[in-house]
Short mmCIF file of C-alpha atoms in Angstrom, two decimals:
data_model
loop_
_atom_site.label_atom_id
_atom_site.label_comp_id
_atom_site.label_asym_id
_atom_site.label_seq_id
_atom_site.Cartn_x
_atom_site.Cartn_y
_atom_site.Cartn_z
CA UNK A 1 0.00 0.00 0.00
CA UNK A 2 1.26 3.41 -1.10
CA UNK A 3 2.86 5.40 2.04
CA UNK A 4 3.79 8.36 2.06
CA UNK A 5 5.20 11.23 5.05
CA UNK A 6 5.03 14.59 5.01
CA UNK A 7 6.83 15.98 7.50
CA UNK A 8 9.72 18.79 9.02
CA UNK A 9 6.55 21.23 9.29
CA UNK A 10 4.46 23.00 11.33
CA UNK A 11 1.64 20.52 11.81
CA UNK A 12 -2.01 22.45 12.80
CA UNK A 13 -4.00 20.75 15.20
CA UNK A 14 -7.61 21.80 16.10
CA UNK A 15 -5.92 23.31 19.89
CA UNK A 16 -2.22 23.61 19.07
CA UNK A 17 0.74 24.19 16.18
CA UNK A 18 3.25 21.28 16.41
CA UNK A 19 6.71 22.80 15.09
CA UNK A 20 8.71 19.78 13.11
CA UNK A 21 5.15 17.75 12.77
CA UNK A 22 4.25 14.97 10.57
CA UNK A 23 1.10 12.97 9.05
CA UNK A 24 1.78 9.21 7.76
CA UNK A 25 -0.51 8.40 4.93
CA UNK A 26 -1.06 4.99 4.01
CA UNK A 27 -3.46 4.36 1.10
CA UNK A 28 -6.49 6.86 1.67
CA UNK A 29 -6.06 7.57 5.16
CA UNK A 30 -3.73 9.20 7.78
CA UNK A 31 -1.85 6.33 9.53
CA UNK A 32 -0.01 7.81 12.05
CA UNK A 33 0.86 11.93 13.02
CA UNK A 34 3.88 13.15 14.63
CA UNK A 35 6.12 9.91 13.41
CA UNK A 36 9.34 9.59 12.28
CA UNK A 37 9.34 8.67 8.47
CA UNK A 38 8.98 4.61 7.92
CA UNK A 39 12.13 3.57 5.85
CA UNK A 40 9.59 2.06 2.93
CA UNK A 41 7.34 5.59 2.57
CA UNK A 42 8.21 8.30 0.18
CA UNK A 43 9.36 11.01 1.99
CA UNK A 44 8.09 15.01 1.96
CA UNK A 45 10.48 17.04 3.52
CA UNK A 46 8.04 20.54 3.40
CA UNK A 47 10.56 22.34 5.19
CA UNK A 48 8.89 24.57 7.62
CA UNK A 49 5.64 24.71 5.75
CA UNK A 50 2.62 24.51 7.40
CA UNK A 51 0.90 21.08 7.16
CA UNK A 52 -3.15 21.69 7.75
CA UNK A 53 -6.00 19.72 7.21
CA UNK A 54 -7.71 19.53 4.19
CA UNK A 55 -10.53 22.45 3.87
CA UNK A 56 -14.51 21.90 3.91
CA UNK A 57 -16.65 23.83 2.53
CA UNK A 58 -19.93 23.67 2.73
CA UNK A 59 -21.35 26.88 0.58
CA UNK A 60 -19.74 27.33 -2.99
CA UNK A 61 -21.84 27.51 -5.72
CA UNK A 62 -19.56 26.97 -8.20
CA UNK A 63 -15.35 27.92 -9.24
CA UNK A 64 -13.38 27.50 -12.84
CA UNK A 65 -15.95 29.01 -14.56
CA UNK A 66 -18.38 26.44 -14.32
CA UNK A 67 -21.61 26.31 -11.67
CA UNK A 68 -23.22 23.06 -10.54
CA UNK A 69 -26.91 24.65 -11.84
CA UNK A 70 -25.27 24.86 -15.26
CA UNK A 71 -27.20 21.53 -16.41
CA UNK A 72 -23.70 20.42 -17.42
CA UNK A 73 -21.77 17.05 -15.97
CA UNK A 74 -18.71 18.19 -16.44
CA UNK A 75 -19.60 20.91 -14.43
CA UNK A 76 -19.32 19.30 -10.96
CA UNK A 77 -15.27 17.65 -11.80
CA UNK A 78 -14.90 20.89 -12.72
CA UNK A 79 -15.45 22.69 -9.55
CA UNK A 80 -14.60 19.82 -7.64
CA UNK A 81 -10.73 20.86 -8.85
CA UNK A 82 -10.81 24.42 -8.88
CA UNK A 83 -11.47 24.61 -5.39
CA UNK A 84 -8.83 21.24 -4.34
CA UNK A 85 -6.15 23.68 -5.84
CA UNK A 86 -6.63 25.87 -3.26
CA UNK A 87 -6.94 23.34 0.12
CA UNK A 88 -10.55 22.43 -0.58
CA UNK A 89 -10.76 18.35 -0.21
CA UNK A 90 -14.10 18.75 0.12
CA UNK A 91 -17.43 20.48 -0.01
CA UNK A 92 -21.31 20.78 -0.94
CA UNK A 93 -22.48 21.72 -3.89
CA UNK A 94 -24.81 24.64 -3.27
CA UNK A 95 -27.76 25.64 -5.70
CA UNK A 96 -30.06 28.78 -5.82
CA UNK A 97 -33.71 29.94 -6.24
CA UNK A 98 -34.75 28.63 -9.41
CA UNK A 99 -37.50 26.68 -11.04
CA UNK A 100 -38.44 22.91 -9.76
CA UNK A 101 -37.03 21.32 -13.34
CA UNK A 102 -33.88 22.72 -13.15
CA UNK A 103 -33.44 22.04 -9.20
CA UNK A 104 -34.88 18.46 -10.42
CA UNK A 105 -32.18 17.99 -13.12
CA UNK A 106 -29.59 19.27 -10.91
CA UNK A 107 -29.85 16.84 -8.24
CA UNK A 108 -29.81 14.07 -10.91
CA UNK A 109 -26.38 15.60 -12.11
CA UNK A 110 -25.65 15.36 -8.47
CA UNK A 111 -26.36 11.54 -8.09
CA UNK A 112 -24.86 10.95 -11.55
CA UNK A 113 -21.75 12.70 -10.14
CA UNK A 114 -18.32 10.86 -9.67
CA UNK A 115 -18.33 11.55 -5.45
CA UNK A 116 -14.44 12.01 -5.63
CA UNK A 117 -13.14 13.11 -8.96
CA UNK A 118 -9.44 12.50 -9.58
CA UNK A 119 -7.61 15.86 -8.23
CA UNK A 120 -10.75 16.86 -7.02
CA UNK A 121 -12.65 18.08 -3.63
CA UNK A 122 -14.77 15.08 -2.48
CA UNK A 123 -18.51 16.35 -2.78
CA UNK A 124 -20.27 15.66 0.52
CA UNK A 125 -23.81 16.34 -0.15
CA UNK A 126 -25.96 18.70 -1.45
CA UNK A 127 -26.89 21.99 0.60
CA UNK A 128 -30.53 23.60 -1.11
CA UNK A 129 -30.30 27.61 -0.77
CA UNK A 130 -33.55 28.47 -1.58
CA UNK A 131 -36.32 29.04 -2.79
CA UNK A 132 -38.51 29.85 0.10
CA UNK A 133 -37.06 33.38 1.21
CA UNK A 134 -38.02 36.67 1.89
CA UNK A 135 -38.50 39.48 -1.28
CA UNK A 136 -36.78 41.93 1.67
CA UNK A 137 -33.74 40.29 2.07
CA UNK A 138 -33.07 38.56 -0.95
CA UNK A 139 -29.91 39.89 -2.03
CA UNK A 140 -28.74 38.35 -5.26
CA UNK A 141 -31.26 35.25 -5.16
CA UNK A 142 -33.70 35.76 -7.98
CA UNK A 143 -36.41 35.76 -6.46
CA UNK A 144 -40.04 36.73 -7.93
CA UNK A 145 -43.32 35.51 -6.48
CA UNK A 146 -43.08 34.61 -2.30
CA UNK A 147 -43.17 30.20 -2.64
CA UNK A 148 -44.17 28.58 0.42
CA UNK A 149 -43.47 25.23 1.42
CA UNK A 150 -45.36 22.30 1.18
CA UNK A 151 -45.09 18.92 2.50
CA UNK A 152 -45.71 17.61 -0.84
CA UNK A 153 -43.46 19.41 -2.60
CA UNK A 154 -40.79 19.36 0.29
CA UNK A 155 -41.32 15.43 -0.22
CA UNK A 156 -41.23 15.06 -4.01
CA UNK A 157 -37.55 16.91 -3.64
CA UNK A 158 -36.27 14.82 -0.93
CA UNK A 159 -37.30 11.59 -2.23
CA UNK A 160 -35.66 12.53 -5.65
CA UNK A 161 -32.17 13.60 -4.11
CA UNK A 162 -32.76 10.05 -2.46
CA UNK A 163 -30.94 10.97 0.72
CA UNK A 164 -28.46 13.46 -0.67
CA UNK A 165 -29.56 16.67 0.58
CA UNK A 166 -27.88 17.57 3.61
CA UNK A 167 -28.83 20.89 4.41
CA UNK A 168 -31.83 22.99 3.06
CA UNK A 169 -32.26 27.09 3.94
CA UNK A 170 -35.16 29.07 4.30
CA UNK A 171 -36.62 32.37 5.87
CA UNK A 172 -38.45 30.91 9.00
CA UNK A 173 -41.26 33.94 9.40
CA UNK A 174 -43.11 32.95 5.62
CA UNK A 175 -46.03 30.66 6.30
CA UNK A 176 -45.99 26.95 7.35
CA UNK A 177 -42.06 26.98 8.22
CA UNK A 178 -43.30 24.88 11.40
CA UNK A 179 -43.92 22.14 8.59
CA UNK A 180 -40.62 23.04 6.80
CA UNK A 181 -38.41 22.19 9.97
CA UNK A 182 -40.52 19.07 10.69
CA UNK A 183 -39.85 17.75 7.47
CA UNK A 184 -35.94 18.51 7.74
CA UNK A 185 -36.08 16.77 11.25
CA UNK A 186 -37.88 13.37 9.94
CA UNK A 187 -35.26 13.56 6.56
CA UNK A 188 -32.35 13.91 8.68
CA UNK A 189 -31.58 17.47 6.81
CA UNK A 190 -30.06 20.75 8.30
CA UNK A 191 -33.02 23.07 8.45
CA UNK A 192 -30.81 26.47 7.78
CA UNK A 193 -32.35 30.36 8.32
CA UNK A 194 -31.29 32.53 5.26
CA UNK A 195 -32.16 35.05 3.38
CA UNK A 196 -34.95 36.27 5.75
CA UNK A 197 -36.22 39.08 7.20
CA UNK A 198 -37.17 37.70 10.54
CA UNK A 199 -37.37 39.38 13.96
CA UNK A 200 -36.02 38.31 16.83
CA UNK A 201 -38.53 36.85 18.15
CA UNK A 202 -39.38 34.99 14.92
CA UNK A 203 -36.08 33.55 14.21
CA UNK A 204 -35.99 31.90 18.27
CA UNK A 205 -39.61 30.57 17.20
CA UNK A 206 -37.84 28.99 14.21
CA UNK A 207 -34.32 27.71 16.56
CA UNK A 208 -37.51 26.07 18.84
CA UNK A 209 -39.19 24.48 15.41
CA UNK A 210 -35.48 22.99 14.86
CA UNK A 211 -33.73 25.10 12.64
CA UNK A 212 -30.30 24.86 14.58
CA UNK A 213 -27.82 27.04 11.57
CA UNK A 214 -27.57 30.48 10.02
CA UNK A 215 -26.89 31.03 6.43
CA UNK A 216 -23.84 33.36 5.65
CA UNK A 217 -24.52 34.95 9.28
CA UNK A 218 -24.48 39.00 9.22
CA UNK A 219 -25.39 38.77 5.11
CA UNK A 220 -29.06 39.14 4.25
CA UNK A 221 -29.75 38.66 7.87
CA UNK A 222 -31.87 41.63 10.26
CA UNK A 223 -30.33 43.19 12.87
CA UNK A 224 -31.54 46.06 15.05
CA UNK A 225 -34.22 47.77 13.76
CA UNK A 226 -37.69 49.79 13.35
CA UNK A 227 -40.95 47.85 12.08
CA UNK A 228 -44.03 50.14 12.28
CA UNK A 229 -42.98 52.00 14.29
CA UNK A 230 -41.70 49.76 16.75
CA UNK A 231 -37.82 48.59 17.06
CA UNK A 232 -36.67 45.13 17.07
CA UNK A 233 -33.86 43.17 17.28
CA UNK A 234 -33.01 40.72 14.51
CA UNK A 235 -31.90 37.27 13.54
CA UNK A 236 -28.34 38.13 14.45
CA UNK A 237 -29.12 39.32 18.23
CA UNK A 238 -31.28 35.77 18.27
CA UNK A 239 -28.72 33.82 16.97
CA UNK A 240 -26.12 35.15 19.82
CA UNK A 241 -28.40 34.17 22.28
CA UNK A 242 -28.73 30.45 21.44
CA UNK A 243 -25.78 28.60 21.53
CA UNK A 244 -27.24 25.71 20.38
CA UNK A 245 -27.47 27.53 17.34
CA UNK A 246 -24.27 27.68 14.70
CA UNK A 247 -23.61 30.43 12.14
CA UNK A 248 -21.40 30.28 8.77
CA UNK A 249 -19.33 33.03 7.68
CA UNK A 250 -18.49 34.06 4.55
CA UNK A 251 -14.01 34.67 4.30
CA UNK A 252 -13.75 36.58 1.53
CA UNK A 253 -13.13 39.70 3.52
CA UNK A 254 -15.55 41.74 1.98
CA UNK A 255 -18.84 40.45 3.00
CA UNK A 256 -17.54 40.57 6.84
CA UNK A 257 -15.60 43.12 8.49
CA UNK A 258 -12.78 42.33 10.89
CA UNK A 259 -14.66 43.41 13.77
CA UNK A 260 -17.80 41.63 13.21
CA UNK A 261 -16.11 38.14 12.56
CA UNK A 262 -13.96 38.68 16.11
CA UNK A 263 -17.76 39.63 17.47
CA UNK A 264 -18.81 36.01 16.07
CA UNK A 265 -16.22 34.35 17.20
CA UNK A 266 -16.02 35.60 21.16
CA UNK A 267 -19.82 34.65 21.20
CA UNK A 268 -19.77 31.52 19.47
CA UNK A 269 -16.59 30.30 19.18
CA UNK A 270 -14.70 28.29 16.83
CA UNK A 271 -16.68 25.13 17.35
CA UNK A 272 -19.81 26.47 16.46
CA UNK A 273 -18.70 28.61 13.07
CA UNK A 274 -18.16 27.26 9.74
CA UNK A 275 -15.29 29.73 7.33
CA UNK A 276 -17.29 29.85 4.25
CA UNK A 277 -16.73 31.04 0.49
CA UNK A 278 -20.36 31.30 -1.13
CA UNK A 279 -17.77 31.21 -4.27
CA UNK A 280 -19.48 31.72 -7.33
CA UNK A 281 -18.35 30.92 -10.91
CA UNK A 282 -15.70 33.61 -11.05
CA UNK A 283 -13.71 31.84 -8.26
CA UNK A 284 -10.30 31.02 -9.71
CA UNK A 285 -10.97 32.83 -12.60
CA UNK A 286 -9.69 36.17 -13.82
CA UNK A 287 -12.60 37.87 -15.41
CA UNK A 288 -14.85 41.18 -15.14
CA UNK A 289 -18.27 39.58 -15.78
CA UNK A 290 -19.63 36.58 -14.78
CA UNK A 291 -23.00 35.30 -14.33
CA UNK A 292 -24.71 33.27 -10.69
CA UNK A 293 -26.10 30.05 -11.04
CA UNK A 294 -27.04 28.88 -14.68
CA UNK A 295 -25.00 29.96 -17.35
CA UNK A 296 -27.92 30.99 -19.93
CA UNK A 297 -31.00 31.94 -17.08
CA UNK A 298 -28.35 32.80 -14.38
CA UNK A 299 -27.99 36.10 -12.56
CA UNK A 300 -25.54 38.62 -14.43
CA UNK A 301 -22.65 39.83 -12.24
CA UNK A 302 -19.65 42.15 -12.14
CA UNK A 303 -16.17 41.51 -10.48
CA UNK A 304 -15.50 44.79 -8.28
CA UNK A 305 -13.54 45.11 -5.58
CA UNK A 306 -12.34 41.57 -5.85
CA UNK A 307 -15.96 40.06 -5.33
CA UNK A 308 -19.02 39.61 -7.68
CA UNK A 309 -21.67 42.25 -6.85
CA UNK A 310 -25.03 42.72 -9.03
CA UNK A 311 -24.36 45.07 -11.92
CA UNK A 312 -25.87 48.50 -10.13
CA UNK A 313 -23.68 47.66 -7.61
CA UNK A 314 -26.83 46.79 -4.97
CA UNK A 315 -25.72 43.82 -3.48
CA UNK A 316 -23.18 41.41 -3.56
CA UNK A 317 -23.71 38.20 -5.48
CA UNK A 318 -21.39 35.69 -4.16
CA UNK A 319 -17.81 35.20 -3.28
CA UNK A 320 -14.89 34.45 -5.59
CA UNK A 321 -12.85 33.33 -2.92
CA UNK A 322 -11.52 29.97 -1.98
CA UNK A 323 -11.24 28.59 0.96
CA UNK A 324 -7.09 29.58 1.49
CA UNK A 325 -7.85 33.12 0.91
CA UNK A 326 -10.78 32.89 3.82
CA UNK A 327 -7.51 31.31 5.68
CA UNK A 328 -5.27 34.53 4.85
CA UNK A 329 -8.45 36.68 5.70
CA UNK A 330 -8.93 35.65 8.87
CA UNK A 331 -5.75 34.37 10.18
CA UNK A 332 -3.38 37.24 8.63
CA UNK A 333 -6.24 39.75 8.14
CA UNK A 334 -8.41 39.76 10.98
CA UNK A 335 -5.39 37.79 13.66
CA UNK A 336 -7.08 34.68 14.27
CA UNK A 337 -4.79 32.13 15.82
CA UNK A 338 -4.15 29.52 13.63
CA UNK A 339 -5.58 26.66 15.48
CA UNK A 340 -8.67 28.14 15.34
CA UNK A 341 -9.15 28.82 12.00
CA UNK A 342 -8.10 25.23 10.89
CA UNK A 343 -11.35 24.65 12.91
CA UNK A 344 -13.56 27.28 11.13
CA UNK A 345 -12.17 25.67 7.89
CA UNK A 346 -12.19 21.99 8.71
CA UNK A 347 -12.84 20.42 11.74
CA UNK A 348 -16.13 22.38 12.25
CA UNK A 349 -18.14 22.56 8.66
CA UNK A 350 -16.98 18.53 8.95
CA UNK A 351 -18.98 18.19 11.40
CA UNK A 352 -22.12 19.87 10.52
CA UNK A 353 -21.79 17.74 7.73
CA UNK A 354 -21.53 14.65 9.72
CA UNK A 355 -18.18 13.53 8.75
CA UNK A 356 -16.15 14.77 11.49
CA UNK A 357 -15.42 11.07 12.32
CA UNK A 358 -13.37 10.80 8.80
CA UNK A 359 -12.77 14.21 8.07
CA UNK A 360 -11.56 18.34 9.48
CA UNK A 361 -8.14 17.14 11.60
CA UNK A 362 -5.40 15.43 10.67
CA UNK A 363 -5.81 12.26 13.40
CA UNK A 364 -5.46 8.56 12.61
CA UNK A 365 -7.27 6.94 10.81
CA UNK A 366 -9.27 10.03 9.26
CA UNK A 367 -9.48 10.54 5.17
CA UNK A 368 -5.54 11.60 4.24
CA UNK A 369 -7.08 15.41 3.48
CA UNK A 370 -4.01 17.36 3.77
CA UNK A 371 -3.13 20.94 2.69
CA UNK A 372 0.76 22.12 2.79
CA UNK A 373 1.06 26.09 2.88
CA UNK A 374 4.31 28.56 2.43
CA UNK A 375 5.09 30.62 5.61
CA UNK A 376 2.47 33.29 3.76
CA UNK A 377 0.02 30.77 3.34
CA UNK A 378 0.09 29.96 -0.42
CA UNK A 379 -0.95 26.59 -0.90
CA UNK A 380 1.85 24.46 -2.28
CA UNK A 381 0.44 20.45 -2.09
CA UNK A 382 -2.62 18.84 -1.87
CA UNK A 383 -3.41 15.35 -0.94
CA UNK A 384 -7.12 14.34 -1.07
CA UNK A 385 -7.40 10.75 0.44
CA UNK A 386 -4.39 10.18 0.34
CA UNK A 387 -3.66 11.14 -3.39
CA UNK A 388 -1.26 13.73 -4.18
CA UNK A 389 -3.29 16.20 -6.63
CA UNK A 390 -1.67 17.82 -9.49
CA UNK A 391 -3.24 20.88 -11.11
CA UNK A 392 -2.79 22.75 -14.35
CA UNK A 393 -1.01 26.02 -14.39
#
């Protein structure tokens, strides 16, 4: 069985930095950490690098120029290895509003889908963004006439993703959302508040109903505010008080400022916040225009300021960030400590995915995810289960 050890580096635990570390790989999964190299494994000598685990990300609509609601196979490989170059060994696919058919024909893409391309992130699941939201806060979603959920429609989805969908968002105050998180709770699916214009009050209705995450927290989310004439506090306030409750947050370092994201993380902590991209199609791609979700009936976009916004400049539309730049954004940026944002980028989103047993730390016996990074955090290797990938230039 192929062995190989990566070592002289500074290995990243979830509490600690280990200077002169090692990980072991055997086959597809970490054998041993902090080892010395076995006389019949290939030896990495990274030379002070930092050795991390691999990246999760579990909001990226799409990278390369390609976006998984593009009707398109080759789209999801595609992705898949745009984001691996950059630490990403895995993630979920993440659609948008859009009309049942193409949400149908996208999660039969989906289950069509090679699960772990060659060179590629492995794709976990698939995480539904949309479309029951709120007109109010819908940012970039394309949203027309208010839907509201119901059971039978909720069902049809479910059973066609046949157990695929791990994670489905909506805005908890529209009608029969009770029903919406019941559903999620008997499917086994991450009920999710986004794009909503909830009140406080309605959003802990919603975390008592069972949805337990917040979509790209502080980003189409209320806050405090006046509502006929009365003020109110918002879903973020709500959100702070439950900490039962975990938040995503988009790493671009645009959508969040520095202070809010240390905010986030003295309330929550590490363990309950997942380092996000939302990356659009634009992500490793050096363009002006782009468009979000399908290519032909797709939202049209602008790159500005390093991140796609709408073209009158109203509202963001996505990320086109990967997941190493949320690592420089929030480690070198915003002064992080390392440990924790391996967590926020790994260990964490694994879990809400519900493979932290195999995935988000580099421990025995876990998937051989591993991301090697210069001292300025450029990503120089990537092994995804145990592969070393190789990328075009």
């Amino acid at each position: 069985m192929n062995k190989i050890w990566i070592g002289n580096g500074q290995l990243v635990l979830p509490d600690k930095i280990v200077p002169g570390g090692s990980v072991l790989l055997e086959g597809k999964k970490i054998a041993a950490v902090n080892v010395p190299c076995p006389p019949d494994a290939r030896r990495v000598d990274v030379d002070g690098s930092y050795i991390m685990a691999g990246f999760v990300d579990i909001h990226v609509h799409g990278g390369g120029d390609s976006d998984f609601m593009d009707e398109d196979a080759s789209a999801f490989p595609t992705i898949a290895k745009a984001h691996c170059a950059h630490g990403t060994t895995a993630l979920c696919p993440t659609t948008m509003t859009c009309a049942d058919s193409l949400l149908e024909k996208t999660i039969d893409l989906f289950l069509e889908a090679d699960k772990e391309p060659e060179n590629g992130a492995e794709l976990l699941g698939l995480h539904l963004e949309g479309p029951y939201f709120s007109a109010a806060s819908k940012g970039a979603q394309p949203i027309g006439e208010q839907r509201i959920p119901e059971r039978e429609d909720l069902e049809r989805i479910l059973r066609r993703a046949k157990g695929s969908i791990l994670r489905w968002d909506a805005a908890p105050e529209l009608p029969n959302m009770e029903l919406f998180a019941k559903v999620m709770a008997e499917n086994g699916v991450l009920a999710s508040l986004a794009h909503s214009a909830a009140t406080a009050p309605e959003a802990l209705r919603a975390f008592d109903w069972g949805f337990s995450h917040v979509t790209h927290f502080y980003n189409a989310c209320t806050t405090f505010h006046k509502k006929n004439g009365l003020v109110y506090s918002g879903i973020v306030e709500a959100t702070y008080l439950r900490d039962d409750v975990t938040i995503e947050l988009i790493g671009d370092g645009r959508h969040i400022p520095r202070e809010s994201m240390l905010l986030a993380l003295r309330i929550k902590g590490a363990d309950s916040i997942a380092l996000i991209t939302d990356a659009m199609r634009a992500a490793g791609v050096n363009c002006e225009k782009s468009v979000l979700g399908a290519r032909t009936t797709g939202v049209p976009v602008v790159i500005r300021d390093d991140v796609a916004q709408l073209p009158d400049l109203s509202s963001y539309a996505g990320s086109i960030a990967t997941m190493d730049r949320c690592l420089r954004t929030a480690h070198v940026q915003y002064g992080i400590p390392l440990p924790e944002v391996s967590r926020m980028l790994s260990l964490t989103p694994a879990r809400l995915c519900g493979v932290s047993d195999r995935k988000g730390s580099l421990e025995k016996g876990k998937d051989g995810d591993v991301v090697v990074l210069s001292g300025d955090f450029q990503v120089q290797q990537v092994y995804a289960r145990g592969d070393r990938c190789v990328f075009e230039t």
